[in-house]
Coordinates of C-alpha atoms and ligand atoms in Angstrom, one line a residue:
M1 CA -70.1 52.7 128.3
Q2 CA -74.1 52.1 127.8
S3 CA -76.6 51.1 125.4
L4 CA -78.4 53.2 123.8
A5 CA -81.3 51.0 124.4
P6 CA -83.3 51.3 127.3
S7 CA -80.6 49.1 128.8
S8 CA -83.7 48.4 131.8
S9 CA -86.4 47.3 129.3
I10 CA -86.9 44.3 128.1
G11 CA -88.3 43.9 124.3
I12 CA -87.1 42.8 120.8
K13 CA -88.5 45.9 118.3
S14 CA -89.9 45.7 114.7
I15 CA -87.9 47.5 112.1
M16 CA -88.3 47.7 108.4
R17 CA -86.2 45.1 106.0
S18 CA -82.8 47.2 104.2
P19 CA -82.5 45.7 100.5
S20 CA -80.0 43.0 99.9
P21 CA -76.4 42.2 99.9
L22 CA -77.1 43.7 102.9
P23 CA -78.8 41.2 106.1
N24 CA -82.4 41.9 106.9
P25 CA -82.3 43.7 110.2
R26 CA -86.1 42.8 111.1
R27 CA -85.7 42.4 114.5
R28 CA -84.0 44.2 117.8
V29 CA -83.2 42.0 120.6
N30 CA -83.0 44.3 123.7
F31 CA -83.4 42.0 126.7
S32 CA -81.0 43.3 129.1
V33 CA -79.6 40.5 130.1
Q34 CA -76.4 42.6 132.3
S35 CA -78.2 40.5 136.0
A36 CA -79.1 37.4 133.0
A37 CA -75.5 37.5 132.2
R38 CA -74.1 37.9 135.7
S39 CA -75.8 34.8 136.8
F40 CA -74.2 32.6 133.9
D41 CA -70.7 31.8 134.9
S42 CA -68.8 30.4 133.4
N43 CA -70.1 26.7 135.0
Q44 CA -72.9 27.4 133.9
S45 CA -72.9 27.3 130.1
V46 CA -75.8 28.2 128.6
S47 CA -75.2 26.6 125.5
A48 CA -77.7 23.2 124.4
A49 CA -75.1 22.8 121.6
A50 CA -73.5 19.3 121.9
P51 CA -70.5 18.4 123.3
P52 CA -67.5 20.0 120.9
S53 CA -65.8 16.6 119.3
A54 CA -62.3 16.5 118.4
A55 CA -62.3 15.9 114.8
A56 CA -64.9 18.8 114.4
G57 CA -62.9 20.9 115.8
G58 CA -64.0 21.1 119.3
F59 CA -60.8 19.7 120.4
T60 CA -61.1 20.6 124.3
S61 CA -59.8 20.3 127.6
G62 CA -59.6 21.1 131.0
G63 CA -62.8 23.9 129.9
V64 CA -66.4 24.1 131.7
G65 CA -68.4 21.5 132.7
K66 CA -72.2 21.8 131.3
N67 CA -75.7 19.5 131.4
R68 CA -79.2 19.7 130.9
A69 CA -80.2 20.3 134.4
D70 CA -77.9 23.5 133.6
W71 CA -78.8 24.6 130.3
Q72 CA -82.6 24.6 132.6
S73 CA -81.8 26.8 135.5
S74 CA -79.9 28.6 133.3
C75 CA -83.6 29.7 130.6
A76 CA -85.0 29.2 134.1
I77 CA -82.6 32.9 135.4
L78 CA -82.7 34.3 132.0
A79 CA -86.9 34.4 132.2
S80 CA -87.1 35.2 135.8
K81 CA -84.6 38.2 135.5
V82 CA -86.3 39.3 132.1
V83 CA -90.3 39.6 133.7
S84 CA -88.2 41.0 137.2
Q85 CA -86.1 43.7 134.0
Q86 CA -89.8 44.4 132.5
Q87 CA -91.6 45.0 136.1
N88 CA -88.5 47.6 136.8
T89 CA -89.1 49.5 133.5
E90 CA -92.8 50.5 134.2
K91 CA -92.0 51.3 137.4
T92 CA -88.5 53.5 136.0
G93 CA -89.8 54.7 133.0
G94 CA -86.4 56.0 130.4
A95 CA -84.8 58.8 132.4
D96 CA -81.9 60.2 129.9
N97 CA -79.2 60.4 131.8
I98 CA -75.3 60.7 131.5
T99 CA -73.9 58.2 134.2
V100 CA -70.2 57.9 135.5
V101 CA -68.3 54.3 134.4
N102 CA -65.1 53.9 135.0
G103 CA -64.3 57.7 135.4
H104 CA -65.4 58.5 132.1
R105 CA -68.8 60.0 131.2
T106 CA -70.9 57.8 129.7
L107 CA -73.9 58.0 128.6
D108 CA -76.9 56.3 129.8
L109 CA -79.6 57.1 126.9
V110 CA -83.4 55.8 126.1
P111 CA -84.4 56.9 122.0
V112 CA -86.9 58.5 121.3
V113 CA -88.0 57.2 118.7
D114 CA -91.8 57.2 117.1
S115 CA -92.9 54.5 119.1
N116 CA -93.8 52.2 116.7
N117 CA -90.1 50.8 117.2
L118 CA -89.8 51.7 120.9
P119 CA -88.5 47.6 122.0
K120 CA -91.9 45.8 122.6
P121 CA -91.6 43.1 125.8
L122 CA -90.5 40.4 125.9
T123 CA -92.5 37.4 126.3
I124 CA -91.2 33.7 128.1
T125 CA -92.4 32.2 124.0
D126 CA -89.0 34.3 122.9
L127 CA -86.7 32.2 124.3
S128 CA -87.7 29.4 122.7
P129 CA -87.2 27.9 119.4
A130 CA -88.9 30.0 116.9
P131 CA -89.7 27.4 114.2
M132 CA -91.5 30.4 112.4
H133 CA -88.7 32.1 111.0
G134 CA -88.3 30.5 107.1
A135 CA -85.0 29.1 105.6
Q136 CA -82.8 32.4 106.5
L137 CA -80.1 32.1 108.3
R138 CA -81.1 34.7 111.8
V139 CA -77.9 36.2 112.6
A140 CA -77.8 38.2 115.4
Y141 CA -75.0 41.2 116.1
Q142 CA -74.1 44.0 118.9
G143 CA -75.7 47.6 117.6
V144 CA -78.7 49.0 115.8
P145 CA -79.1 49.0 111.6
G146 CA -76.5 51.1 110.3
A147 CA -73.5 48.9 112.9
Y148 CA -70.5 48.1 110.7
S149 CA -71.7 43.5 112.6
E150 CA -74.5 44.3 110.8
A151 CA -72.2 45.1 107.6
A152 CA -69.6 42.1 108.5
A153 CA -72.9 39.9 108.8
G154 CA -74.0 40.2 105.3
K155 CA -71.0 39.7 104.1
A156 CA -70.7 36.9 105.5
Y157 CA -74.2 35.6 104.8
P158 CA -75.7 38.3 102.1
E159 CA -79.5 37.1 102.1
C160 CA -79.2 36.2 106.4
D161 CA -82.3 38.1 108.5
A162 CA -80.0 40.3 110.7
I163 CA -80.8 40.4 113.9
P164 CA -80.0 44.0 116.4
C165 CA -79.3 42.6 120.0
D166 CA -78.0 45.6 122.9
Q167 CA -75.0 44.0 124.2
F168 CA -72.4 41.1 123.0
E169 CA -74.1 39.5 125.8
V170 CA -77.5 38.8 124.0
A171 CA -75.7 37.6 121.0
F172 CA -74.1 35.5 122.8
Q173 CA -78.0 34.5 124.5
A174 CA -79.6 34.3 121.4
V175 CA -76.9 31.9 119.4
E176 CA -77.4 29.8 122.6
L177 CA -81.6 30.2 123.4
W178 CA -81.7 29.2 119.8
I179 CA -83.0 33.2 118.8
A180 CA -80.2 33.3 116.0
D181 CA -78.4 30.7 114.3
R182 CA -75.4 33.3 114.3
A183 CA -74.1 35.8 116.0
V184 CA -71.6 38.2 114.9
L185 CA -68.2 39.6 116.7
P186 CA -65.8 42.4 116.0
V187 CA -62.3 40.6 117.2
E188 CA -59.8 43.2 116.4
N189 CA -58.7 46.2 114.1
S190 CA -55.9 47.3 112.1
L191 CA -55.7 50.3 113.8
G192 CA -57.1 49.5 117.4
G193 CA -55.4 46.0 118.1
S194 CA -57.7 42.8 119.9
I195 CA -61.0 44.4 121.1
H196 CA -60.3 42.2 124.4
R197 CA -63.6 42.4 126.1
N198 CA -64.6 39.5 122.6
Y199 CA -62.1 37.7 123.8
D200 CA -62.9 36.8 127.0
L201 CA -66.9 36.3 126.1
L202 CA -65.6 33.3 123.9
L203 CA -64.0 32.1 126.3
R204 CA -67.3 32.3 128.6
H205 CA -69.6 30.7 126.6
R206 CA -69.3 28.0 124.2
L207 CA -70.4 29.0 120.9
H208 CA -68.0 27.8 117.9
I209 CA -66.2 30.2 115.9
V210 CA -67.3 28.7 112.8
G211 CA -65.7 31.6 110.0
E212 CA -64.3 35.2 109.4
V213 CA -64.3 38.7 107.3
Q214 CA -62.3 40.9 107.5
L215 CA -63.9 45.4 107.3
P216 CA -63.1 48.0 105.9
V217 CA -64.3 50.4 107.8
H218 CA -65.1 54.2 106.0
H219 CA -66.3 56.4 109.0
C220 CA -68.1 59.4 108.9
L221 CA -68.7 62.5 111.0
L222 CA -72.3 62.9 111.2
A223 CA -74.7 65.2 112.7
L224 CA -78.6 66.7 112.4
P225 CA -79.3 68.0 108.9
G226 CA -78.5 72.1 108.8
V227 CA -75.8 71.7 111.8
R228 CA -72.4 73.2 111.1
K229 CA -69.8 71.6 112.7
E230 CA -68.7 74.9 114.5
Y231 CA -72.3 74.1 116.1
I232 CA -70.6 70.3 117.5
N233 CA -69.0 70.0 121.4
R234 CA -69.4 66.3 121.4
V235 CA -68.9 63.4 119.3
I236 CA -69.7 60.2 120.5
S237 CA -69.6 56.5 118.9
H238 CA -68.2 53.4 119.8
P239 CA -64.7 53.5 121.7
Q240 CA -63.3 51.6 118.5
A241 CA -64.4 54.3 116.0
L242 CA -63.7 56.9 118.8
A243 CA -59.9 55.5 118.6
Q244 CA -59.7 55.3 115.1
C245 CA -60.9 58.8 113.6
E246 CA -58.8 60.9 116.8
L247 CA -56.5 62.3 114.8
T248 CA -58.6 62.9 111.8
L249 CA -61.0 64.6 114.7
T250 CA -58.5 66.8 116.5
K251 CA -56.0 67.8 113.3
K252 CA -57.9 68.0 110.0
L253 CA -61.5 69.0 112.2
G254 CA -60.4 70.7 114.7
L255 CA -62.7 69.0 117.0
N256 CA -61.0 69.4 120.5
V257 CA -64.2 69.0 122.6
T258 CA -65.8 66.2 124.6
R259 CA -66.0 62.3 123.0
E260 CA -68.8 60.2 124.8
A261 CA -68.0 56.4 123.9
V262 CA -71.3 53.9 123.4
D263 CA -72.4 50.8 122.8
D264 CA -71.8 51.1 118.9
T265 CA -72.0 53.5 116.2
A266 CA -75.4 53.1 114.5
G267 CA -76.7 53.0 117.6
A268 CA -74.9 56.7 118.1
A269 CA -76.5 58.4 115.4
E270 CA -79.9 57.2 116.1
F271 CA -79.5 58.9 119.0
V272 CA -78.5 62.0 118.1
A273 CA -81.4 61.8 115.0
A274 CA -83.8 60.5 117.7
N275 CA -83.1 63.1 120.4
G276 CA -82.8 66.4 117.9
L277 CA -79.0 66.6 119.0
R278 CA -77.3 70.2 118.1
D279 CA -74.2 70.2 119.8
T280 CA -73.5 66.1 119.5
A281 CA -71.7 65.0 116.4
A282 CA -72.1 61.0 116.0
I283 CA -69.7 59.2 113.7
A284 CA -71.6 55.6 112.5
S285 CA -71.6 54.6 108.4
A286 CA -73.4 56.3 106.2
R287 CA -75.4 53.9 105.9
A288 CA -76.4 54.5 109.8
A289 CA -76.7 58.4 108.2
E290 CA -79.0 57.3 105.2
L291 CA -81.5 55.1 108.8
Y292 CA -81.8 58.0 111.6
G293 CA -82.2 61.0 108.6
L294 CA -78.1 62.6 109.2
N295 CA -76.2 64.6 106.9
I296 CA -72.8 63.4 106.5
L297 CA -70.6 66.9 107.6
A298 CA -66.4 64.7 107.0
D299 CA -66.1 61.2 104.5
G300 CA -63.6 59.0 105.0
I301 CA -62.4 60.4 109.1
Q302 CA -60.4 57.2 109.6
D303 CA -56.6 58.3 110.8
D304 CA -55.9 56.0 108.5
S305 CA -57.4 54.2 104.9
S306 CA -56.3 50.7 105.6
N307 CA -58.4 50.5 108.5
I308 CA -59.6 46.8 109.1
T309 CA -62.5 44.8 111.5
R310 CA -61.9 41.3 112.0
F311 CA -64.9 40.0 112.9
V312 CA -66.1 36.0 113.8
M313 CA -68.8 34.0 113.2
L314 CA -70.0 31.7 116.1
A315 CA -72.7 29.1 116.0
R316 CA -74.1 26.0 118.6
E317 CA -71.8 23.3 116.4
P318 CA -68.1 23.8 114.5
I319 CA -68.7 23.2 111.1
I320 CA -66.6 20.1 109.7
P321 CA -63.2 20.7 108.9
R322 CA -62.2 20.9 105.2
T323 CA -58.1 20.5 103.4
D324 CA -60.1 21.6 99.8
R325 CA -59.8 25.6 101.0
P326 CA -57.3 27.6 103.3
F327 CA -58.1 27.1 107.0
K328 CA -58.0 29.2 110.3
T329 CA -57.5 27.1 114.1
S330 CA -57.4 30.2 116.6
I331 CA -57.4 28.1 120.2
V332 CA -56.7 29.6 123.6
F333 CA -54.6 27.6 126.0
A334 CA -52.8 28.4 129.7
H335 CA -50.4 26.8 131.7
D336 CA -49.5 26.5 135.0
K337 CA -46.0 24.4 135.6
G338 CA -43.2 24.5 133.2
T339 CA -40.5 26.8 131.7
S340 CA -40.1 28.1 127.9
V341 CA -43.6 26.4 127.6
L342 CA -45.2 29.5 125.0
F343 CA -41.2 29.0 123.3
K344 CA -42.5 25.2 123.5
V345 CA -45.8 25.5 121.5
L346 CA -44.9 28.0 119.3
S347 CA -41.9 25.5 117.7
A348 CA -45.2 22.8 117.6
F349 CA -46.4 24.7 115.3
A350 CA -43.3 26.0 114.1
F351 CA -41.2 22.3 112.9
R352 CA -44.8 21.6 111.3
N353 CA -44.1 25.1 108.5
I354 CA -48.2 26.2 110.7
S355 CA -47.8 29.7 110.3
L356 CA -49.1 32.1 112.7
T357 CA -51.9 35.0 112.2
K358 CA -51.7 36.2 115.6
I359 CA -50.6 34.5 119.3
E360 CA -52.7 37.4 122.2
S361 CA -52.8 37.5 125.9
R362 CA -55.3 37.9 128.5
P363 CA -54.7 37.9 132.0
H364 CA -56.3 35.0 133.6
R365 CA -59.4 35.3 134.6
N366 CA -60.3 33.5 137.5
R367 CA -56.8 32.4 138.2
P368 CA -54.9 36.6 137.2
I369 CA -52.1 35.6 139.9
R370 CA -48.8 32.5 140.5
L371 CA -47.0 33.2 143.5
V372 CA -43.8 32.1 143.5
D373 CA -41.7 31.3 146.3
D374 CA -38.5 32.0 147.2
A375 CA -37.2 31.5 150.0
N376 CA -34.3 33.5 150.1
V377 CA -36.4 36.9 147.2
G378 CA -39.6 36.0 149.2
T379 CA -42.4 35.9 147.7
A380 CA -43.0 36.7 143.3
K381 CA -46.2 37.0 142.0
H382 CA -46.7 36.9 138.3
F383 CA -49.9 37.3 136.6
E384 CA -51.4 33.9 134.8
Y385 CA -52.3 34.5 131.0
M386 CA -54.7 33.2 128.4
F387 CA -52.8 33.0 125.0
Y388 CA -55.2 33.0 122.2
V389 CA -53.3 31.5 118.7
D390 CA -54.8 31.5 115.4
F391 CA -52.8 29.6 112.6
E392 CA -53.2 28.5 109.1
A393 CA -54.1 25.2 109.4
S394 CA -58.0 23.4 109.5
M395 CA -58.2 20.7 112.0
A396 CA -58.7 18.2 108.9
D397 CA -54.9 18.2 108.7
V398 CA -52.5 15.8 110.1
R399 CA -49.4 18.2 110.7
A400 CA -52.5 21.0 113.1
Q401 CA -53.5 17.9 115.2
N402 CA -50.3 16.8 115.6
A403 CA -49.6 19.9 116.4
L404 CA -52.0 19.9 119.0
A405 CA -51.8 17.2 120.9
E406 CA -47.7 18.8 121.6
V407 CA -49.4 21.7 122.6
Q408 CA -51.9 19.7 125.2
E409 CA -48.5 17.9 126.8
F410 CA -47.4 21.5 128.1
T411 CA -50.8 23.3 128.6
S412 CA -52.9 22.7 131.9
F413 CA -56.3 24.0 129.3
L414 CA -57.1 23.8 125.6
R415 CA -59.8 24.7 123.7
V416 CA -60.1 24.6 120.1
L417 CA -62.7 27.8 119.8
G418 CA -62.7 26.8 115.9
S419 CA -61.4 25.8 112.8
Y420 CA -62.9 27.7 109.5
P421 CA -62.3 29.7 105.6
M422 CA -60.6 32.3 106.0
D423 CA -62.0 35.6 104.1
M424 CA -59.7 35.7 101.2
T425 CA -60.9 38.3 99.2
P426 CA -59.1 40.5 97.5
W427 CA -57.8 43.7 99.1
S428 CA -60.8 45.8 99.5
P429 CA -60.1 49.8 101.0
S430 CA -61.6 51.6 102.3
R431 CA -63.6 54.2 99.9
D432 CA -62.0 56.6 99.8
D433 CA -58.6 55.4 98.6
Ligands
PPY1 O1 -70.5 50.2 116.8 C1 -69.7 49.0 115.5 O2 -71.0 49.4 114.4 C2 -70.0 48.1 115.3 O3 -69.9 47.2 114.7 C3 -68.4 48.2 115.9 C4 -67.0 48.7 115.4 C5 -67.3 49.8 115.5 C6 -65.8 50.3 115.3 C7 -65.5 49.5 113.7 C8 -65.8 48.7 114.0 C9 -66.1 48.2 114.0

């Protein structure tokens, strides 16, 4: 999967403002951080935030270390990468390519948009805290205007200044480097399940979950004006969107054509429009159709009308948990010895009548395999897992504190990702219901 923005380009581009209640999409942060990000291993967090405290939901054990020197060197790495990326861009220009990633054909796309909209080079001053932003909350999201993440930012913070970023890594770093105040991250979908890569990102960075929103997602099939369904031989979108519309595309619309995954839904729409592609349709929102001048060929094409995506809001500092409204707490833990650990951990919540809303396991990135020697049988190899659990209680609730104290006894690593108000907005299904 590739970004629709030139992946080697570096810049913040100015884009139009949108009317309320959608957030104000002002700038696109699309400095490329792939290589810079690789320099930040888990021991080199770029977070400048103070160490989290248990009371504020930053309870952690066995987590990564960080200090001012790490932060400064991370900034230096990022700044030097920015300069070299910029030079590469100048050398290579921006060719419009289809590449092969993990065996899939993907688009390496360069939008040919009006030159006022082309990314402007990021300078070192763009990486320092910007005191001129005024009182508006700046919320970084992955994608371009019209992406669902932008809508989620607008739902969480109606008056916010939404900052598009070409990658999640960039959205995280925008917050860590004080370019943005919050990042918005899709974490699970009612049809597609958990977005695993984003869970991995939560662990690699030191941001705190400070809120959640659940957004009904209503997909449209978009094409250039005058293009009919019969002309389409390719559908492009975010992989979640492609998966969420698979049945409708094939069974209802008869579109047994190539699918190609790109970084975000609205970026797919922008690409079709910017390149005048008459054989390609994008799956994206009605707002993306409006922003990029595309027609809606089919409306509400998600296979299940109750298609909800859950997003979390991330900040440098945890919020102070409260007990006067429903809160949720997200934790991640690992264990390296003992039996029935998962059972014991879950009982710590069950005995205190704390409901779990999610449990997810992910192979441990740094320690994927555990060897268990057995002289009679040989060497057994088990996957090592990280477990992600969400439970319905605030860290200000003594039951949650006691449960976590107990969990800590059975685990080798425990981190509270955040304790935050639950999204209690009434169920509002997709528009076509
Ligand atoms: O690509 C987008 O617009 C996103 O925000 C990610 C996404 C994709 C599909 C459903 C929900 C969110």
